[in-house]
Structure formats: structure tokens, C-alpha cells
């Protein structure tokens, strides 16, 4: 099954720096060990056993999320805003 990102949640502090968190699944179960990156930044996170991830220290703006996992094609999530 193809990977999917549950819509990420964004949070931002008063300095214009924020984070994104969400969950990666294969449609029926969470995907552990997937790599989630904010394209165009050095920010990446690995999903935990529940498929959850959190990207921190993101400047405010729009980001495209890229997800890679062994045995799965890379997926790109549309623009998300921090």
C-alpha cells in the first residue's frame, strides 16, 4: 500500500520558529522508521513505532514534506504552512 501522511499539525512561537507533527501510515497501519523531511531545509525526522514524527526549528512559511521508507516509493505531501 502507498504511504500517506495524516495531515500535519503546525505550531509557531512568537519568534517565527515553529514545528510540524503528524503520522505516516500505509493506509491501514502506522509506518515506523520512515524518514520525513521538510524539502529545502536540513530538517528531517524519523517516525516512531506509532508512525509519529515531529519536525522542529522550522521558520514560518510553506514547506513540502517528503517521506521515504524502505520498500515504498517516496511521497511528497502538498504545501503545509508553519
XYZ file of N, CA, C and O in Angstrom:
328
model
N 0.841 -1.191 0.000
C 0.000 0.000 0.000
C 0.878 1.243 0.000
O 1.927 1.259 0.632
N 0.457 2.312 -0.668
C 1.249 3.533 -0.672
C 1.221 4.222 0.693
O 0.279 4.069 1.467
N 2.272 4.981 0.943
C 2.358 5.744 2.190
C 1.403 6.923 2.165
O 1.083 7.452 1.111
N 0.984 7.342 3.336
C 0.131 8.522 3.468
C 0.545 9.270 4.719
O 0.992 8.670 5.695
N 0.420 10.587 4.670
C 0.706 11.426 5.833
C -0.623 11.936 6.357
O -1.378 12.573 5.623
N -0.909 11.629 7.608
C -2.085 12.225 8.237
C -1.809 13.714 8.304
O -0.698 14.120 8.638
N -2.765 14.557 7.964
C -2.481 15.991 7.906
C -1.688 16.471 9.122
O -2.079 16.243 10.258
N -0.524 17.090 8.845
C 0.319 17.544 9.949
C -0.287 18.711 10.701
O -1.079 19.477 10.170
N 0.132 18.833 11.937
C -0.274 19.939 12.795
C 0.897 20.897 12.903
O 2.036 20.475 13.083
N 0.634 22.164 12.793
C 1.669 23.178 12.856
C 1.551 23.976 14.144
O 0.464 24.214 14.638
N 2.696 24.369 14.675
C 2.727 25.238 15.857
C 3.847 26.246 15.662
O 4.876 25.935 15.072
N 3.654 27.459 16.145
C 4.657 28.500 15.979
C 4.732 29.334 17.240
O 3.727 29.606 17.879
N 5.963 29.742 17.580
C 6.113 30.622 18.736
C 6.201 32.068 18.262
O 6.075 32.360 17.078
N 6.419 32.988 19.162
C 6.423 34.416 18.824
C 7.665 34.851 18.054
O 7.710 35.958 17.548
N 8.679 33.992 17.923
C 9.893 34.346 17.198
C 9.830 33.945 15.727
O 10.792 34.142 14.994
N 8.716 33.368 15.284
C 8.593 32.943 13.894
C 9.198 31.580 13.629
O 9.426 31.215 12.484
N 9.486 30.822 14.683
C 10.014 29.470 14.540
C 8.947 28.510 15.038
O 8.330 28.735 16.076
N 8.732 27.434 14.275
C 7.680 26.503 14.670
C 8.050 25.069 14.405
O 9.209 24.738 14.147
N 7.045 24.210 14.462
C 7.254 22.780 14.264
C 6.063 22.193 13.529
O 4.992 22.801 13.459
N 6.274 21.002 12.977
C 5.219 20.226 12.334
C 5.227 18.836 12.929
O 6.298 18.252 13.135
N 4.067 18.301 13.196
C 3.985 16.929 13.675
C 2.853 16.234 12.947
O 1.905 16.868 12.488
N 2.971 14.927 12.810
C 1.947 14.155 12.124
C 2.242 12.674 12.224
O 3.089 12.248 13.005
N 1.569 11.890 11.405
C 1.707 10.444 11.419
C 1.801 9.933 9.989
O 1.104 10.427 9.106
N 2.659 8.942 9.782
C 2.785 8.291 8.478
C 2.184 6.893 8.598
O 2.461 6.165 9.550
N 1.343 6.540 7.626
C 0.753 5.202 7.618
C 0.780 4.646 6.205
O 1.009 5.382 5.242
N 0.527 3.354 6.082
C 0.430 2.734 4.761
C -1.033 2.534 4.374
O -1.353 1.738 3.520
N -1.899 3.249 5.026
C -3.330 3.157 4.758
C -4.067 2.329 5.782
O -5.236 2.554 6.046
N -3.367 1.341 6.378
C -4.031 0.506 7.372
C -3.278 0.445 8.698
O -3.852 0.089 9.705
N -2.002 0.788 8.676
C -1.230 0.734 9.922
C -0.106 1.772 9.887
O 0.339 2.180 8.816
N 0.387 2.183 11.051
C 1.474 3.164 11.116
C 2.761 2.596 10.513
O 2.975 1.377 10.529
N 3.586 3.481 9.991
C 4.870 3.088 9.414
C 5.989 3.617 10.311
O 6.194 4.825 10.420
N 6.685 2.698 10.969
C 7.822 3.063 11.816
C 9.077 3.134 10.956
O 9.216 2.401 9.981
N 9.990 4.051 11.304
C 11.266 4.149 10.623
C 11.247 4.873 9.295
O 12.226 4.844 8.565
N 10.143 5.551 8.971
C 10.099 6.361 7.752
C 10.833 7.673 8.013
O 10.851 8.174 9.135
N 11.440 8.219 6.990
C 12.144 9.496 7.107
C 11.252 10.586 6.524
O 10.823 10.486 5.375
N 10.957 11.611 7.327
C 10.114 12.724 6.912
C 10.982 13.980 6.901
O 11.620 14.305 7.906
N 11.033 14.665 5.753
C 11.871 15.862 5.624
C 11.044 17.035 5.116
O 10.137 16.858 4.302
N 11.397 18.226 5.584
C 10.830 19.463 5.046
C 11.732 19.853 3.876
O 12.898 20.215 4.073
N 11.220 19.722 2.651
C 12.016 19.968 1.453
C 12.636 21.361 1.494
O 12.011 22.325 1.941
N 13.887 21.439 1.071
C 14.583 22.717 1.032
C 15.207 23.133 2.348
O 15.718 24.237 2.479
N 15.119 22.256 3.357
C 15.715 22.531 4.663
C 16.514 21.300 5.092
O 16.318 20.216 4.540
N 17.360 21.449 6.101
C 18.046 20.266 6.631
C 17.209 19.514 7.665
O 17.683 18.574 8.287
N 15.967 19.900 7.869
C 15.119 19.332 8.916
C 14.471 18.028 8.475
O 13.688 17.991 7.521
N 14.808 16.950 9.177
C 14.231 15.628 8.934
C 13.958 14.971 10.281
O 14.580 15.319 11.288
N 13.037 14.027 10.282
C 12.727 13.252 11.490
C 12.385 11.842 11.064
O 11.935 11.604 9.939
N 12.603 10.898 11.967
C 12.236 9.506 11.722
C 10.979 9.187 12.516
O 10.848 9.599 13.666
N 10.059 8.454 11.892
C 8.831 8.097 12.591
C 9.103 7.054 13.667
O 9.985 6.213 13.529
N 8.320 7.138 14.743
C 8.462 6.175 15.843
C 7.586 4.949 15.575
O 7.030 4.796 14.472
N 7.451 4.082 16.545
C 6.695 2.838 16.389
C 5.223 3.078 16.037
O 4.583 2.225 15.430
N 4.694 4.242 16.400
C 3.302 4.587 16.078
C 3.190 5.390 14.783
O 2.120 5.880 14.443
N 4.315 5.558 14.077
C 4.316 6.313 12.828
C 4.368 7.824 13.023
O 4.284 8.576 12.059
N 4.526 8.275 14.265
C 4.509 9.719 14.565
C 5.869 10.352 14.294
O 6.916 9.729 14.470
N 5.832 11.609 13.849
C 7.053 12.382 13.637
C 6.845 13.811 14.117
O 5.709 14.278 14.280
N 7.963 14.511 14.329
C 7.915 15.924 14.704
C 9.142 16.600 14.114
O 10.270 16.204 14.376
N 8.910 17.614 13.280
C 9.971 18.438 12.711
C 10.008 19.745 13.492
O 8.975 20.415 13.604
N 11.166 20.097 14.022
C 11.278 21.290 14.856
C 12.177 22.339 14.207
O 12.860 22.066 13.215
N 12.174 23.515 14.788
C 13.028 24.635 14.363
C 12.809 25.030 12.903
O 13.761 25.309 12.179
N 11.557 25.058 12.480
C 11.221 25.491 11.124
C 10.828 26.958 11.142
O 10.007 27.373 11.962
N 11.400 27.739 10.277
C 10.992 29.144 10.134
C 9.583 29.182 9.552
O 9.169 28.275 8.833
N 8.851 30.241 9.842
C 7.492 30.346 9.308
C 7.538 30.374 7.783
O 8.471 30.901 7.186
N 6.561 29.739 7.180
C 6.475 29.666 5.727
C 5.827 28.376 5.296
O 5.310 27.615 6.107
N 5.858 28.122 3.989
C 5.282 26.905 3.431
C 6.377 25.886 3.155
O 7.469 26.246 2.702
N 6.068 24.628 3.419
C 7.011 23.544 3.199
C 6.309 22.378 2.521
O 5.141 22.118 2.781
N 7.056 21.666 1.686
C 6.579 20.411 1.125
C 7.251 19.301 1.920
O 8.460 19.345 2.145
N 6.481 18.334 2.376
C 7.037 17.217 3.127
C 7.342 16.063 2.186
O 6.528 15.725 1.328
N 8.523 15.469 2.352
C 8.927 14.296 1.583
C 9.081 13.131 2.555
O 9.712 13.274 3.598
N 8.507 11.990 2.198
C 8.561 10.816 3.068
C 9.170 9.651 2.296
O 8.731 9.341 1.186
N 10.177 9.027 2.908
C 10.777 7.825 2.336
C 10.744 6.717 3.387
O 10.904 6.977 4.573
N 10.517 5.509 2.925
C 10.504 4.332 3.796
C 10.980 3.146 2.970
O 10.701 3.076 1.768
N 11.707 2.230 3.597
C 12.197 1.062 2.865
C 11.056 0.318 2.167
O 10.000 0.089 2.748
N 11.277 -0.008 0.901
C 10.289 -0.773 0.147
C 9.096 0.020 -0.324
O 8.140 -0.555 -0.843
N 9.122 1.345 -0.135
C 7.998 2.196 -0.532
C 8.503 3.310 -1.449
O 9.633 3.780 -1.296
N 7.680 3.760 -2.388
C 8.091 4.916 -3.196
C 8.074 6.184 -2.326
O 7.305 6.272 -1.366
N 8.941 7.124 -2.656
C 8.948 8.417 -1.956
C 7.650 9.142 -2.273
O 7.190 9.130 -3.415
N 7.051 9.745 -1.251
C 5.850 10.550 -1.484
C 6.138 11.979 -1.067
O 6.996 12.255 -0.235
N 5.409 12.895 -1.695
C 5.506 14.311 -1.350
C 4.115 14.789 -0.980
O 3.153 14.548 -1.715
N 4.033 15.435 0.170
C 2.782 15.998 0.620
C 2.711 17.420 0.087
O 3.720 18.091 0.011
N 1.531 17.879 -0.266
C 1.380 19.250 -0.726
C 1.926 20.236 0.296
O 2.391 19.871 1.366
N 1.887 21.475 -0.032
C 2.425 22.517 0.843
C 1.688 22.539 2.179
O 0.471 22.443 2.240
N 2.484 22.620 3.248
C 1.942 22.824 4.600
C 2.556 24.098 5.140
O 3.689 24.448 4.807
N 1.826 24.800 5.946
C 2.292 26.089 6.453
C 2.613 26.024 7.944
O 1.882 25.432 8.721
N 3.746 26.643 8.271
C 4.163 26.760 9.680
C 3.945 28.198 10.076
O 4.262 29.110 9.366
